[in-house]
Amino acid sequence: MIDRVKPRWASHGFSWWSVFRKDDDLMIGAATLQPLAAQTGAVPEIGWRLRRDCWGKGYATEAAERIVLFAKELGIPEVVAVANPGNIASIAVMKRLGMQYRGIETHYNAPCAVYQANLRLETVQEAAAPLSQAGEGH
């Protein structure tokens, strides 16, 4: 995986990050800002993958908020997120970010629920505001 990610960092200035829990520094997953389906030139996608025992604790939302802030700092005007249509938890994260449902599309050779956010819209700014003001998360 590292060999796939390093060139993306070099060419785009962003890709996958490791996600660590603050209270014990345990690596609990990874999160990304990358061109959708890793296709150069595609709209940037935000995403996350967490250990199963870390689901439902707010870590995905916190990681996604941080990625949205980073994308805004880079001047990226729009991001998308994709999930299996049955992945209610990830779709809930997308909705908490203020992302809007775009439809079912095929990405990664599978049907995906696609949500999008115009990073200039206030809903996404409001979703990320608590982190940018407090500077701390979970």
Coordinates of C-alpha atoms in Angstrom, one line a residue:
M1 CA 0.0 0.0 0.0
I2 CA 2.8 2.4 0.8
D3 CA 4.2 2.0 -2.7
R4 CA 0.8 3.0 -4.1
V5 CA 0.3 5.9 -1.8
K6 CA 3.7 7.7 -2.0
P7 CA 3.3 8.6 -5.7
R8 CA -0.1 10.1 -5.0
W9 CA 1.3 12.3 -2.3
A10 CA 4.0 13.4 -4.7
S11 CA 1.7 14.2 -7.6
H12 CA -1.4 15.5 -5.8
G13 CA -0.1 16.7 -2.4
F14 CA -2.6 14.4 -0.6
S15 CA -3.6 10.8 -0.2
W16 CA -4.0 8.4 2.7
W17 CA -3.2 9.1 6.3
S18 CA -3.0 6.8 9.3
V19 CA -5.6 7.5 12.0
F20 CA -4.5 7.2 15.6
R21 CA -6.6 7.4 18.7
K22 CA -5.5 10.3 20.9
D23 CA -5.8 8.7 24.3
D24 CA -3.5 5.8 23.6
D25 CA -1.9 6.4 20.2
L26 CA -3.4 3.2 18.8
M27 CA -3.6 3.1 15.0
I28 CA -7.3 2.6 14.4
G29 CA -7.5 3.0 10.7
A30 CA -6.8 5.3 7.7
A31 CA -8.5 8.2 6.0
T32 CA -8.0 9.8 2.6
L33 CA -8.3 12.7 0.3
Q34 CA -7.6 11.4 -3.2
P35 CA -9.0 11.7 -6.7
L36 CA -12.2 9.6 -6.9
A37 CA -11.3 6.0 -7.5
A38 CA -7.7 7.0 -7.7
Q39 CA -8.2 8.4 -11.2
T40 CA -6.0 11.4 -11.9
G41 CA -8.2 14.5 -12.7
A42 CA -11.3 13.2 -11.0
V43 CA -13.1 15.2 -8.3
P44 CA -11.4 14.6 -4.9
E45 CA -12.9 11.9 -2.7
I46 CA -12.8 11.8 1.1
G47 CA -12.9 8.4 2.8
W48 CA -12.1 6.4 5.9
R49 CA -11.6 2.8 7.0
L50 CA -11.6 2.0 10.7
R51 CA -11.0 -1.1 12.8
R52 CA -14.4 -2.6 13.5
D53 CA -14.0 -2.2 17.3
C54 CA -13.7 1.6 16.7
W55 CA -17.0 2.0 14.7
G56 CA -19.7 4.1 16.2
K57 CA -17.4 6.2 18.4
G58 CA -17.2 9.4 16.3
Y59 CA -13.7 8.7 14.9
A60 CA -14.9 8.6 11.2
T61 CA -16.7 11.9 11.6
E62 CA -13.6 13.5 13.3
A63 CA -11.3 12.2 10.5
A64 CA -13.7 13.4 7.8
E65 CA -14.0 16.8 9.3
R66 CA -10.2 17.2 9.4
I67 CA -10.0 16.1 5.8
V68 CA -12.6 18.6 4.8
L69 CA -10.6 21.4 6.5
F70 CA -7.4 20.2 4.7
A71 CA -9.2 20.2 1.4
K72 CA -10.5 23.7 2.0
E73 CA -6.9 24.9 2.9
L74 CA -5.8 23.5 -0.4
G75 CA -8.5 25.5 -2.2
I76 CA -10.4 22.4 -3.4
P77 CA -13.9 23.6 -4.3
E78 CA -15.7 20.2 -4.1
V79 CA -15.3 16.7 -2.6
V80 CA -17.3 13.5 -2.9
A81 CA -17.6 10.5 -0.7
V82 CA -18.7 7.0 -1.7
A83 CA -20.0 4.0 0.2
N84 CA -21.8 0.8 -0.3
P85 CA -25.5 1.8 -0.4
G86 CA -26.1 -0.4 2.6
N87 CA -23.4 1.2 4.7
I88 CA -25.7 3.3 6.8
A89 CA -22.9 4.4 9.2
S90 CA -20.7 5.9 6.5
I91 CA -23.7 7.6 4.9
A92 CA -24.6 9.1 8.3
V93 CA -21.1 10.6 8.4
M94 CA -21.5 12.1 5.0
K95 CA -24.8 13.6 6.0
R96 CA -23.3 15.0 9.3
L97 CA -20.8 16.8 7.1
G98 CA -23.7 18.4 5.2
M99 CA -23.0 16.4 2.0
Q100 CA -25.8 16.1 -0.5
Y101 CA -26.9 12.8 -2.1
R102 CA -25.9 12.6 -5.8
G103 CA -27.1 9.1 -6.6
I104 CA -25.9 5.6 -7.2
E105 CA -22.8 5.4 -9.4
T106 CA -20.3 2.7 -10.2
H107 CA -16.9 3.2 -8.6
Y108 CA -14.3 0.6 -7.6
N109 CA -16.2 -1.9 -9.8
A110 CA -19.3 -1.7 -7.5
P111 CA -22.4 0.3 -7.1
C112 CA -21.8 3.2 -4.6
A113 CA -24.0 5.8 -2.9
V114 CA -22.3 9.1 -3.8
Y115 CA -22.5 12.2 -1.7
Q116 CA -21.0 15.5 -2.7
A117 CA -20.1 18.8 -0.9
N118 CA -19.3 22.2 -2.4
L119 CA -16.7 23.3 0.1
R120 CA -17.8 26.9 -0.4
L121 CA -21.3 26.1 1.0
E122 CA -22.0 27.0 4.6
T123 CA -23.2 23.6 5.6
V124 CA -19.8 22.0 5.3
Q125 CA -18.1 25.0 6.9
E126 CA -20.5 24.7 9.9
A127 CA -19.7 20.9 10.1
A128 CA -16.0 21.6 10.3
A129 CA -16.2 24.8 12.4
P130 CA -16.1 23.1 15.9
L131 CA -12.8 21.5 15.1
S132 CA -11.2 24.5 13.6
Q133 CA -12.2 26.6 16.6
A134 CA -11.3 24.1 19.3
G135 CA -8.3 22.7 17.6
E136 CA -9.0 19.4 19.5
G137 CA -11.0 16.3 18.8
H138 CA -11.8 13.1 20.6

